[in-house]
Coordinates of C-alpha atoms in Angstrom, one line a residue:
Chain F
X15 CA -45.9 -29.7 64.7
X16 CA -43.6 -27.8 66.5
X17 CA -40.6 -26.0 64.8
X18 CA -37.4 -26.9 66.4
X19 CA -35.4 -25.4 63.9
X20 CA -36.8 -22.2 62.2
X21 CA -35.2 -20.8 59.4
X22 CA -35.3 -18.6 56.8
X23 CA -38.5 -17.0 58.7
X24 CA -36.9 -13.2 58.6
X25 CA -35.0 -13.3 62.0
X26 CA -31.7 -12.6 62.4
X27 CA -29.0 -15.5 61.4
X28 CA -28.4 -17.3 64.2
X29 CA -26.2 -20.2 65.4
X30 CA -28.5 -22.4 67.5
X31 CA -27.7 -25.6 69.7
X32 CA -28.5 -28.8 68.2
X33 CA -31.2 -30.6 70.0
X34 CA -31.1 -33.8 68.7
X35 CA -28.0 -36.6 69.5
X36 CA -25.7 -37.7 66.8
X37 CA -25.9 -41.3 67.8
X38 CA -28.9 -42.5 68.6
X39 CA -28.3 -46.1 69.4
X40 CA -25.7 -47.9 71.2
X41 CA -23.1 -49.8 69.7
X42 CA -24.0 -52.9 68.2
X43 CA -20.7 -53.6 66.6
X44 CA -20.9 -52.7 63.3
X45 CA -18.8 -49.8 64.0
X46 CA -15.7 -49.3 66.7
X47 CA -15.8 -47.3 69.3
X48 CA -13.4 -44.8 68.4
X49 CA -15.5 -44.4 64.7
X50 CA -18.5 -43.5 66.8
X51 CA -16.5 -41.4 69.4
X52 CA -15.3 -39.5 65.8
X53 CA -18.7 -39.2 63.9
X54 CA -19.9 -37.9 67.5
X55 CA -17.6 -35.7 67.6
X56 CA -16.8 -34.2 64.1
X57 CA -19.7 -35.5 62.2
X58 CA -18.0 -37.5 59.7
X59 CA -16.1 -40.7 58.9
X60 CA -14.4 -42.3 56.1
X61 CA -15.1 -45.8 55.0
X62 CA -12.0 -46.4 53.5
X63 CA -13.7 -49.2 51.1
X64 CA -17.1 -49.6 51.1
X65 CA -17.1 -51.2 47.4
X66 CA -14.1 -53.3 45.9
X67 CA -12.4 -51.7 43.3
X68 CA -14.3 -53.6 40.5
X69 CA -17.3 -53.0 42.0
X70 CA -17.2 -49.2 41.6
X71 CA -15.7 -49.6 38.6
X72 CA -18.8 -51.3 37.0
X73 CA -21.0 -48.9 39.3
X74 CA -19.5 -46.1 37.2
X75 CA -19.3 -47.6 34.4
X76 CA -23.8 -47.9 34.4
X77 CA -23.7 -44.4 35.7
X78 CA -22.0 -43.0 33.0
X79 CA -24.5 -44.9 30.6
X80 CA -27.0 -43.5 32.4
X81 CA -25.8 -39.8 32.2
X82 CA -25.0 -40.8 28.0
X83 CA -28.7 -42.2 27.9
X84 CA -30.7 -39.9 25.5
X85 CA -34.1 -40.9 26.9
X86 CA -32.4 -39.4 30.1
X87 CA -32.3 -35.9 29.0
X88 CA -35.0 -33.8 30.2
X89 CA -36.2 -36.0 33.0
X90 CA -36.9 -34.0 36.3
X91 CA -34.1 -36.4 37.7
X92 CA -31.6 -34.9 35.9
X93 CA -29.4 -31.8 36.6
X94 CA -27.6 -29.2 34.5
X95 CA -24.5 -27.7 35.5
X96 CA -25.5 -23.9 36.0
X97 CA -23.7 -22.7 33.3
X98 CA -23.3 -25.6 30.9
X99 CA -25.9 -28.1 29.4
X100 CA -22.9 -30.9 30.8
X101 CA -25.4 -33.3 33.4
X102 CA -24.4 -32.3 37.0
X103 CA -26.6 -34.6 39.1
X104 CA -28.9 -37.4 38.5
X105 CA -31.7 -38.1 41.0
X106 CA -33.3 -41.7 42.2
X107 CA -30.1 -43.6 41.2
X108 CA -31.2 -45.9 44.0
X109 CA -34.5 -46.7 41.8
X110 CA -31.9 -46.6 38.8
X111 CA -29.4 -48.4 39.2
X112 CA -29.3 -51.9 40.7
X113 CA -26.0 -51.5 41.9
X114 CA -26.7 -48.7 43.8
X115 CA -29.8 -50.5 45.3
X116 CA -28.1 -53.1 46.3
X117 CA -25.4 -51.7 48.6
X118 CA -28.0 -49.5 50.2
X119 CA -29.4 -52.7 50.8
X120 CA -26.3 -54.5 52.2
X121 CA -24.2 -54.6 54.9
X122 CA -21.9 -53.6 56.1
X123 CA -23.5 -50.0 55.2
X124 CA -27.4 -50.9 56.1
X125 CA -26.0 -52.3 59.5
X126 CA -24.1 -49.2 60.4
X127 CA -26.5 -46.7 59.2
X128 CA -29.4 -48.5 61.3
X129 CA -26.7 -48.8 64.2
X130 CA -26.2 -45.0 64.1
X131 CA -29.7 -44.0 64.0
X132 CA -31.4 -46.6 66.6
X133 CA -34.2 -47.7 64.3
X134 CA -35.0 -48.8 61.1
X135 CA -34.0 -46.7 58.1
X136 CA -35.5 -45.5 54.7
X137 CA -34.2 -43.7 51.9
X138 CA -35.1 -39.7 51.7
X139 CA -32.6 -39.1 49.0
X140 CA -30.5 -40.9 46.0
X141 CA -28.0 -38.7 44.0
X142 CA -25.3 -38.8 41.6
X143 CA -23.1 -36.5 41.4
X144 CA -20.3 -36.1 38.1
X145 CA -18.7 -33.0 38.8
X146 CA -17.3 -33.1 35.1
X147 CA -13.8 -32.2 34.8
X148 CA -12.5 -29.0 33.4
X149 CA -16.4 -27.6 34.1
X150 CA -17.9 -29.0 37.2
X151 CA -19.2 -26.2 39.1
X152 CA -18.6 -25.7 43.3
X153 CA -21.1 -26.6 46.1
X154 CA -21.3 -23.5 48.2
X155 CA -21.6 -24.5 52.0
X156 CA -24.7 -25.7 53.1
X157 CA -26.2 -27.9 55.9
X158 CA -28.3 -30.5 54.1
X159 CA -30.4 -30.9 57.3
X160 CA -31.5 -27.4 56.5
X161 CA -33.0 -27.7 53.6
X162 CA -34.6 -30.7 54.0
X163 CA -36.5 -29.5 57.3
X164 CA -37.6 -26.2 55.8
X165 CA -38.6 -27.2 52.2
X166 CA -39.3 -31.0 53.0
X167 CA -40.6 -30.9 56.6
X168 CA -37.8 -33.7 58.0
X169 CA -38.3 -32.2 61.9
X170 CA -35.3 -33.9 63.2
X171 CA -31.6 -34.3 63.2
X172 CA -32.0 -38.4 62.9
X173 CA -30.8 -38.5 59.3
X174 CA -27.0 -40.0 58.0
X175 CA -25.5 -39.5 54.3
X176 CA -23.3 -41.5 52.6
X177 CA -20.7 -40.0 50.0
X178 CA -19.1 -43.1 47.8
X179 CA -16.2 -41.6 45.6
X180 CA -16.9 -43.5 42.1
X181 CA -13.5 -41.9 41.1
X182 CA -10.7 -40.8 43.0
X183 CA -11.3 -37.5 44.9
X184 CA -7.9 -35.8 45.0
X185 CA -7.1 -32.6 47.0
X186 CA -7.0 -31.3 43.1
X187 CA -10.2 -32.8 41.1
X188 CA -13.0 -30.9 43.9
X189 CA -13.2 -32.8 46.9
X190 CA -16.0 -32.8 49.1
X191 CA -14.7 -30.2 52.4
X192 CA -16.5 -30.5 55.5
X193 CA -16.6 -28.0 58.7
X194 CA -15.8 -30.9 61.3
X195 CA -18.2 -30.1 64.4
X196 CA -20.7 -28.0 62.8
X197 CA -22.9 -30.7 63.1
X198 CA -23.6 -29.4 66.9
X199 CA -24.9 -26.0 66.1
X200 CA -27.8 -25.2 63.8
X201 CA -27.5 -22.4 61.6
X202 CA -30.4 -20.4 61.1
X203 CA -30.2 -18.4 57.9
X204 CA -31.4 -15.4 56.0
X205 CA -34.0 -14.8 54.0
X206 CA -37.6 -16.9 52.7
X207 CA -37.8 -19.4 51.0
X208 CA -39.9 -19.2 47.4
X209 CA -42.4 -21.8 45.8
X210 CA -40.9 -24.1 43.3
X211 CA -37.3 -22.8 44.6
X212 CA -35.7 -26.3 43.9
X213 CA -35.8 -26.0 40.4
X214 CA -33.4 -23.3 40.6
X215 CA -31.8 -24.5 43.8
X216 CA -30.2 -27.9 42.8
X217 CA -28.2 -26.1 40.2
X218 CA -27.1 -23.0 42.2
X219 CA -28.2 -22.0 45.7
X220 CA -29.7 -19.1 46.8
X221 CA -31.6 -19.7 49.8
X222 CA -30.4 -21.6 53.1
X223 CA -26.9 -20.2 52.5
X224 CA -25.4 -19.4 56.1
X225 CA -23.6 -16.0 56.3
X226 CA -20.2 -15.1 55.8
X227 CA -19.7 -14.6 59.4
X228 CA -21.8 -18.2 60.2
X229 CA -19.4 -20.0 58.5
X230 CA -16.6 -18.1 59.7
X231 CA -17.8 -19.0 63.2
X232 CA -17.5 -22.7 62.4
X233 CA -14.6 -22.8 60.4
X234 CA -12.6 -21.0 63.3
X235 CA -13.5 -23.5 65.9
X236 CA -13.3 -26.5 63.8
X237 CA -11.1 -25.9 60.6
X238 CA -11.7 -27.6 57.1
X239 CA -11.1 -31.6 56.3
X240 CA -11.0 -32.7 52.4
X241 CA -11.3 -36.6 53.1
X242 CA -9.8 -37.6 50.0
X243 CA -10.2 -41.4 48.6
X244 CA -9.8 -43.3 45.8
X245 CA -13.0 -44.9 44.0
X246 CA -14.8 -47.4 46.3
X247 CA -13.9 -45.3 49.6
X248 CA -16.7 -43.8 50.9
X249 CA -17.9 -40.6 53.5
X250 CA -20.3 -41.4 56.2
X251 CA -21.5 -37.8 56.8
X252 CA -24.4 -36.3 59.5
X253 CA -27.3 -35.0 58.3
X254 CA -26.2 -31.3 59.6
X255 CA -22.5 -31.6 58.8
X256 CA -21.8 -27.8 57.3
X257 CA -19.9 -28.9 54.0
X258 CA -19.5 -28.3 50.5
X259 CA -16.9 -28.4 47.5
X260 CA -14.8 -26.5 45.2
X261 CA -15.1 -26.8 41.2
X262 CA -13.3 -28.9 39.2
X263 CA -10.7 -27.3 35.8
X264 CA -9.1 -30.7 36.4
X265 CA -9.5 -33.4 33.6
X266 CA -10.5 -36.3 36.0
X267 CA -13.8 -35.8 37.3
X268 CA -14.8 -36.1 40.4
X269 CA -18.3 -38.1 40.6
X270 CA -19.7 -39.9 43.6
X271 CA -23.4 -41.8 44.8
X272 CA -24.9 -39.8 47.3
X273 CA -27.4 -41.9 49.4
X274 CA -29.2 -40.4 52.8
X275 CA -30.8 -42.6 55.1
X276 CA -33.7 -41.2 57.3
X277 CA -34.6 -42.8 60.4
X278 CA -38.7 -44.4 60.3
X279 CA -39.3 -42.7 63.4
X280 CA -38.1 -39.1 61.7
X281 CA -40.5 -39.5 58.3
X282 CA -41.7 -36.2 56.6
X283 CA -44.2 -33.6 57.8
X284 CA -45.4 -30.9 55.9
X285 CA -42.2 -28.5 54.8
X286 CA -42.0 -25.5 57.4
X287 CA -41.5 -22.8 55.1
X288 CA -45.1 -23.7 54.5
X289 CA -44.4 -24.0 50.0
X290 CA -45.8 -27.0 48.6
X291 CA -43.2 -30.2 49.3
X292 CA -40.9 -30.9 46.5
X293 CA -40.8 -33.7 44.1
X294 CA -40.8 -37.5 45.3
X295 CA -37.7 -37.5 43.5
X296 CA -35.4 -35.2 45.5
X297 CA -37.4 -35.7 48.9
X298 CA -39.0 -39.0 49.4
X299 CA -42.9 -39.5 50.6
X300 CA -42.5 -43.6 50.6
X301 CA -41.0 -44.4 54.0
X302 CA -41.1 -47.9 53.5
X303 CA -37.7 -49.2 55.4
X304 CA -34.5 -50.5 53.5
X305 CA -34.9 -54.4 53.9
X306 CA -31.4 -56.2 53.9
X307 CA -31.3 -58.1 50.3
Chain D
X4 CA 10.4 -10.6 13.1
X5 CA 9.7 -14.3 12.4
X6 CA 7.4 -15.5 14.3
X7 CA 8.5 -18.9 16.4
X8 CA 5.4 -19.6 18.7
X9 CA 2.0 -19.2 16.3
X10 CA -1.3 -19.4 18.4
X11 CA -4.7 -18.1 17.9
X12 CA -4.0 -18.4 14.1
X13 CA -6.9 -19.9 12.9
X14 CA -4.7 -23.6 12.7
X15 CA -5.8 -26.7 14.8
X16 CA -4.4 -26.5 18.0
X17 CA -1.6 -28.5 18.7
X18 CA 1.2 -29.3 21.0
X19 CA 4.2 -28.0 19.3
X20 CA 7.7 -28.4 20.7
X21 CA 9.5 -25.6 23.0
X22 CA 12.5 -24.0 20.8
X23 CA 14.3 -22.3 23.6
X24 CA 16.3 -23.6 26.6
X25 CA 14.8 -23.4 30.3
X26 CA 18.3 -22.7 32.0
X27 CA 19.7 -19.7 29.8
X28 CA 23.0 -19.4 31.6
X29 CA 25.5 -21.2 33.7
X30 CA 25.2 -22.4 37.6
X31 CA 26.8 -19.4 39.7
X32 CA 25.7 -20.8 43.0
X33 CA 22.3 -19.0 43.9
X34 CA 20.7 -22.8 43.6
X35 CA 21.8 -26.0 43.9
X36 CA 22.4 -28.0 41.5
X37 CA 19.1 -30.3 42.2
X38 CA 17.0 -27.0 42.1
X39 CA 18.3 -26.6 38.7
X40 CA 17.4 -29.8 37.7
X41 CA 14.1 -29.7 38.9
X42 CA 13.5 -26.3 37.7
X43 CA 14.7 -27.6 34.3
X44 CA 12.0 -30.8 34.7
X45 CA 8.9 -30.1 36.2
X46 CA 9.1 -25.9 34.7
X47 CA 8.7 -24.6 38.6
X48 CA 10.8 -25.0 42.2
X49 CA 9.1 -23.8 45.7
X50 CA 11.5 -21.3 47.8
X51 CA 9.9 -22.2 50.9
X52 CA 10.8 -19.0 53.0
X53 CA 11.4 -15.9 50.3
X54 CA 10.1 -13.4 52.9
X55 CA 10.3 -13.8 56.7
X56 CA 6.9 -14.0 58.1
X57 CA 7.2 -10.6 60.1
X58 CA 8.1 -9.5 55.9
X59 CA 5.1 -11.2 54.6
X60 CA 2.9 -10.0 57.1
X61 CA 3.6 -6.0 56.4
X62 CA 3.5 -6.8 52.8
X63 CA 0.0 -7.9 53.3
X64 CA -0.8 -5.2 55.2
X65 CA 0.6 -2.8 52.9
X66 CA -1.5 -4.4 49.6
X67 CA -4.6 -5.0 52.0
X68 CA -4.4 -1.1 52.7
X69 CA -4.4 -0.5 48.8
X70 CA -7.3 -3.1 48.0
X71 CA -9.4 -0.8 50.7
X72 CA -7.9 2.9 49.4
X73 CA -10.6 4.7 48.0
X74 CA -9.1 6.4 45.3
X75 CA -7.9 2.9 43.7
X76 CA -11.4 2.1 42.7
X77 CA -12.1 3.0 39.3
X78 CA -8.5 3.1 38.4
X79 CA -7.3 0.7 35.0
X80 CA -5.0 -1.2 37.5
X81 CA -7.6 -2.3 39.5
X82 CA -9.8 -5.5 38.2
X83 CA -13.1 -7.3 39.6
X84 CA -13.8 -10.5 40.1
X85 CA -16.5 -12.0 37.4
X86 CA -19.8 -12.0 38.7
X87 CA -19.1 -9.6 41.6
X88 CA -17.3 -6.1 42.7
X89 CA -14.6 -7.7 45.0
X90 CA -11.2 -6.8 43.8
X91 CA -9.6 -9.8 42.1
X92 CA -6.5 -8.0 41.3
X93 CA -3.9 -5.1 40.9
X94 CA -1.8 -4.3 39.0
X95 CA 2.0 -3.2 38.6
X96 CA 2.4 -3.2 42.9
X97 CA 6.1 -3.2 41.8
X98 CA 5.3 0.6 42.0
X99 CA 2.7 0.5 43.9
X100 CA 4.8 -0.9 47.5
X101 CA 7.5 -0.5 48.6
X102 CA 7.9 -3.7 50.1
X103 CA 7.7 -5.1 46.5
X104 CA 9.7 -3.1 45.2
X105 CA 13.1 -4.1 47.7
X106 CA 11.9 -7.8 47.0
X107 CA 12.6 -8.0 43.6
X108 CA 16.0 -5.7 43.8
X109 CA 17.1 -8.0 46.3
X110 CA 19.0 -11.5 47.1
X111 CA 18.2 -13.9 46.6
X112 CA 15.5 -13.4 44.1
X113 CA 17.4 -11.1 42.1
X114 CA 20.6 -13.2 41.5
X115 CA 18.6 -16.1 41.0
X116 CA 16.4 -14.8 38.0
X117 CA 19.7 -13.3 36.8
X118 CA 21.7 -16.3 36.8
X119 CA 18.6 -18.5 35.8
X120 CA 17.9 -16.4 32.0
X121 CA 21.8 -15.7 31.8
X122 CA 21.3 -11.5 31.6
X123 CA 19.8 -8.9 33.4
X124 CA 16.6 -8.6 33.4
X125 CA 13.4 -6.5 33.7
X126 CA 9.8 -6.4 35.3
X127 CA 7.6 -7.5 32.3
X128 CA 4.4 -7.4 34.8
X129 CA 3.4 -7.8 38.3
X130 CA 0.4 -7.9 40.8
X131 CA -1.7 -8.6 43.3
X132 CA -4.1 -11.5 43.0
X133 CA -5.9 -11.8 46.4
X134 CA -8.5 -14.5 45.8
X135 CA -10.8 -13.3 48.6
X136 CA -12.5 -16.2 50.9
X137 CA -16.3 -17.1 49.9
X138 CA -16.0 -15.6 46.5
X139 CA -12.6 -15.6 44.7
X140 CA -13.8 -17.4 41.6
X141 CA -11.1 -19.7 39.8
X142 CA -8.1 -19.0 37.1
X143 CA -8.8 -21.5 34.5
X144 CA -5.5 -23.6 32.9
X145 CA -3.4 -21.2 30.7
X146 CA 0.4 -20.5 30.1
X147 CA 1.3 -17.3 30.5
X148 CA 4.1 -17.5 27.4
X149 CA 1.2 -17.6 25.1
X150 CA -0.4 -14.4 26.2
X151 CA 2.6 -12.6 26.6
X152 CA 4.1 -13.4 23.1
X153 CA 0.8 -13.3 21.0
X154 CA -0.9 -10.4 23.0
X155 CA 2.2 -8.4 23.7
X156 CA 5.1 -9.2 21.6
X157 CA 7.7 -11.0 23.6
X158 CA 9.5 -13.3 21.0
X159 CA 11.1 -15.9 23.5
X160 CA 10.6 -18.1 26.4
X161 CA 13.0 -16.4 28.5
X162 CA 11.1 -15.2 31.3
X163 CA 10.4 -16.4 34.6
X164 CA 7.5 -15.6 37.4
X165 CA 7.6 -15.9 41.1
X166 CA 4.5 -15.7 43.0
X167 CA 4.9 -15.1 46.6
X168 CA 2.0 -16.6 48.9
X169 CA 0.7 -13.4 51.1
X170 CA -1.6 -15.6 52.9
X171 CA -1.0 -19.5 53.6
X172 CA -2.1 -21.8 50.2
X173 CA -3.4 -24.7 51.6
X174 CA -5.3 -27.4 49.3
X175 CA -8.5 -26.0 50.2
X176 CA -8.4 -22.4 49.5
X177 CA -7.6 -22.6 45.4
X178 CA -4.2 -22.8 45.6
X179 CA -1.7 -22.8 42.3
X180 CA -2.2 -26.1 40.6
X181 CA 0.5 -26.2 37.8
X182 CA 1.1 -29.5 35.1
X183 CA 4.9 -30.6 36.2
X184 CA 6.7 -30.8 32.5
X185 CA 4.3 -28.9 30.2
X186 CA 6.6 -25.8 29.7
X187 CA 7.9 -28.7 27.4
X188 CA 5.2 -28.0 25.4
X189 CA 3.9 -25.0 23.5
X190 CA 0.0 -24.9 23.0
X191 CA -1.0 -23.3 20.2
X192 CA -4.6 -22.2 20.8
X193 CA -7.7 -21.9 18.8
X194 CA -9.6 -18.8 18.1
X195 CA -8.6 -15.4 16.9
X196 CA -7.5 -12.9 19.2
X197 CA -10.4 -9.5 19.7
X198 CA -8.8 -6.1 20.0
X199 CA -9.4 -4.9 23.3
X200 CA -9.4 -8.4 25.0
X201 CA -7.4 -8.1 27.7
X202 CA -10.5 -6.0 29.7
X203 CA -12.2 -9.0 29.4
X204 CA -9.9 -11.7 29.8
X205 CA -8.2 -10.5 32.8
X206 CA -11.9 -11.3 34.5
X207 CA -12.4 -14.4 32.9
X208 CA -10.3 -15.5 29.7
X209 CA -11.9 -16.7 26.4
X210 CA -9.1 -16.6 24.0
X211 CA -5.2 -18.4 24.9
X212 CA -7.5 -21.1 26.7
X213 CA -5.9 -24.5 25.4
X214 CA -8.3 -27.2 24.3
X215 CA -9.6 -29.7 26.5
X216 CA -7.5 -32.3 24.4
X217 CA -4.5 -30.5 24.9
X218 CA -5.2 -30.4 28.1
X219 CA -5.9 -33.7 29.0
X220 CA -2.2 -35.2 27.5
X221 CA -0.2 -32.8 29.1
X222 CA -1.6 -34.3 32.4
X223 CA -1.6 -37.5 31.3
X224 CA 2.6 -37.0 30.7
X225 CA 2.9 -35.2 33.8
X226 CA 0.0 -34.9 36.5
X227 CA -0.9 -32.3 38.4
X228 CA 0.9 -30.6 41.3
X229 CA -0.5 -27.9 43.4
X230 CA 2.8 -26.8 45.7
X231 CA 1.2 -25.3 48.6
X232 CA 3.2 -23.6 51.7
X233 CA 2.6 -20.5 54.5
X234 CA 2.6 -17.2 53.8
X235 CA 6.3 -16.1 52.7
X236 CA 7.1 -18.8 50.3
X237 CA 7.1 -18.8 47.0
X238 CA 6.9 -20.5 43.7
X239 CA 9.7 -20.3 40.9
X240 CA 8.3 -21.1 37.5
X241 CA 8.9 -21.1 34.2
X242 CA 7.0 -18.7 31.9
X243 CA 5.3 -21.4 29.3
X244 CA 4.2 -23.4 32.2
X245 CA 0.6 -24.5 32.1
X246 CA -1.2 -23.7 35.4
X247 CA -4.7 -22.7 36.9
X248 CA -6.2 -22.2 40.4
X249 CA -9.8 -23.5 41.5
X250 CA -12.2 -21.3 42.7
X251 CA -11.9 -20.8 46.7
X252 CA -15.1 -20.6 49.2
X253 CA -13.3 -21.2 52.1
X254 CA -13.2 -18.3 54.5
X255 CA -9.5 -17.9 54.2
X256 CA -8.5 -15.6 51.4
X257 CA -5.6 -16.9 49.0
X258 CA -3.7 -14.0 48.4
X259 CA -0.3 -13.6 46.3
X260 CA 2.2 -11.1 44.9
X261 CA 3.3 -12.3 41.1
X262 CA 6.4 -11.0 39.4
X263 CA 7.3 -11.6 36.0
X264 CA 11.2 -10.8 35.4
X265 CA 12.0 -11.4 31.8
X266 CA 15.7 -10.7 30.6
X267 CA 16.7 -7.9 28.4
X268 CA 17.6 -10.0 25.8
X269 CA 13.7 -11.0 25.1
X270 CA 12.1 -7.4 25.0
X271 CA 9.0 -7.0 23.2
X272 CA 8.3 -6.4 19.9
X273 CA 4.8 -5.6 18.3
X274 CA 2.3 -8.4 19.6
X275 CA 2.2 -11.3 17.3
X276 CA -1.7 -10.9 17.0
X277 CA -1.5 -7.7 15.3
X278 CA -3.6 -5.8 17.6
X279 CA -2.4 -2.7 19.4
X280 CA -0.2 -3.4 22.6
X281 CA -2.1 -3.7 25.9
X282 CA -1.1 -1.0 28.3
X283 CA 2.2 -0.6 30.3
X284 CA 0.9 -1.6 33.6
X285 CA 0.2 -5.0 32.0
X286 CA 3.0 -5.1 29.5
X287 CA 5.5 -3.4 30.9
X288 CA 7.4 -1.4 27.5
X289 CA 10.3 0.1 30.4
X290 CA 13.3 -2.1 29.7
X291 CA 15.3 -0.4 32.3
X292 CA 17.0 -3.9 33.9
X293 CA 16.5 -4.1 37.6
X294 CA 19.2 -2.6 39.4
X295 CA 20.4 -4.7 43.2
X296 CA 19.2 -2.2 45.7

């Protein structure tokens, strides 16, 4: 299969045109016109409540249990934070947690996300995130679409993320910051990528970080947004929106569900840095589609 | 001398009350009487436009100029950022620039300090912070009372700091976060305090670092507040107020000028920790009172 969107193979970094649309369906109604016009255009949207209050309330309340659950520690799923033994993610909460699995399985998110991406959907990826207070480490900038072409072998842009604040993200407490229209330009970046580098990876990047002056680049033509939101508001993000986040010294941590839907037409090929794909877990072989519940 | 403020003692911590007043003299008119009052609060008051941008702008200039001179590499007043060789701060740029140097022997900062701790008063410490973009890593919660009395003698809280935004602090780029009411407050730390410490802690700082407890009730009372504004303002705030800064990866560096005036009424004695005093460009032990240029 042809590489449309080398990286990390020793050239130059590079900001490259997108080839792919950002909506690749016409409206059906589950979204308004001026929400498409602005995930087309700056690669993002807020759902201002996607749960109720009380349901991310209980929603957080199994995560947490999850996170306190000794039989957790140790399991590939989980996470450290890179220099504490506090839990930073938890993979698969989808499988995990019926709540979880059940809005991925509802409208109006399933509606919108198949909407978006002209075709059926399936899941590629299912996070937690706690972002502890006082500790919770940053997210460096990154393009998620990167990654998961180069070490998972996704070939196209056909992929949507959703962010669900389980608490309130505050311009304080380490909100997620996105690059609004990044999502247009690919950006090629430095380096190769080792075998086995997600083990390392998912606590602190090393590889598929975009240059100083790449991001620089973006950030001058299209600023920084921290969509803040209290728990049960939600991001709807592109799968090549640059973005990342700050840490956390706050007491309130800052935890949210992560969920990417892939398109069925867009399933897997073999990763293009040519390593050995990674864990089921983190990048997801079973394309079955999401089935409305 | 009897020593009013114990910390690092080998006690549990606690939250002990604050024994000395926050307005140490009489209204003469530099602030309203509502700037007063909220100084008196919340422990901190934005001056929106201390310098005139075309001011703010050589100023930055000027300290840029020094962060790139050569010769200051190497030199004791110069310290790194934790995990990397960009120049976190410097040290004593009351001598350093000029531009300083009129600020702080001019209206209206001078008559304001003056008026505020009822005396003349003195530079305890100043410097450059210049959080660079990408990299500047964060300034976890501390008050800056509880260094200066235990590490370097100064008996009362009669002392106030202005820091001067160089560069615009915008909720993105780690701006001051400080805890509105916690000068209130005076938390006594755990731990015992290391000669030599301050080479350490002025990277990253181990000892003074309230406990997570502590922490977490002064917020409760009081919440957070991260004042932010364009280059040329300022924040006013009182010297046991509890405050921090998150890390910033933005490309936009967060850089400010911090001035601690303390009256000549509070000079220092020997540090309450019983270690040797930590040098002159961090402790200042000239109590020559600054004279209106």
């Amino acid at each position: 299969m042809q590489d449309l969107y080398p990286s990390r193979v020793g050239a130059e970094p590079a900001l490259a045109p997108r080839r792919d649309p950002v909506l690749h369906g016409p409206s059906r109604g589950s979204l308004g016109e001026e929400q498409r016009r602005k995930l087309e255009h700056d690669g993002y949207l807020c759902l201002p409540e996607l749960l109720a209050p009380a349901e991310s309330d209980v929603l957080l309340a199994e995560l947490d249990a999850l996170r306190r659950a000794p039989e957790m520690r140790g399991r590939p799923e989980v996470v450290l934070e890179p220099d504490s033994e506090a839990i930073r993610s938890v993979f698969d909460v989808h499988r995990l947690s019926r709540t979880v699995e059940r809005m991925v399985q509802s409208d109006p998110l399933l509606s919108i996300v198949q909407e978006l991406l002209g075709s059926d959907v399936y899941i590629h990826q299912s996070r937690v995130n706690f972002k502890p207070g006082f500790e919770g480490k940053e997210f460096y900038w990154h393009s998620d679409f990167e990654t998961w072409h180069v070490e998972d072998g996704m070939p196209r842009m056909r992929a949507l993320s959703v962010s669900l604040n389980l608490t309130a993200n505050t311009p304080v407490n380490g909100p997620l910051m996105v690059i609004p229209g990044s999502h247009q330009h690919y950006v090629s970046c430095p380096g190769r990528t080792p075998s086995d580098h997600y083990q390392q990876s998912l606590r602190r990047q090393e590889y598929g970080v975009p240059t100083r002056e790449q991001l620089a680049l973006l950030v001058e033509r299209g600023g920084i947004a921290a969509p803040t939101g209290p728990a049960g508001s939600a991001v709807l993000f592109d799968c090549n929106l640059m973005h990342g986040s700050a840490g956390n010294i706050t007491p309130w941590p800052r935890s949210n569900v992560f969920v990417v839907f892939n398109s069925v037409d867009n399933t897997l090929a073999e990763p293009f840095a040519g390593i050995a794909p990674r864990p089921s877990y983190i990048a997801s072989r079973d394309f079955r589609r999401v089935v409305r519940a």
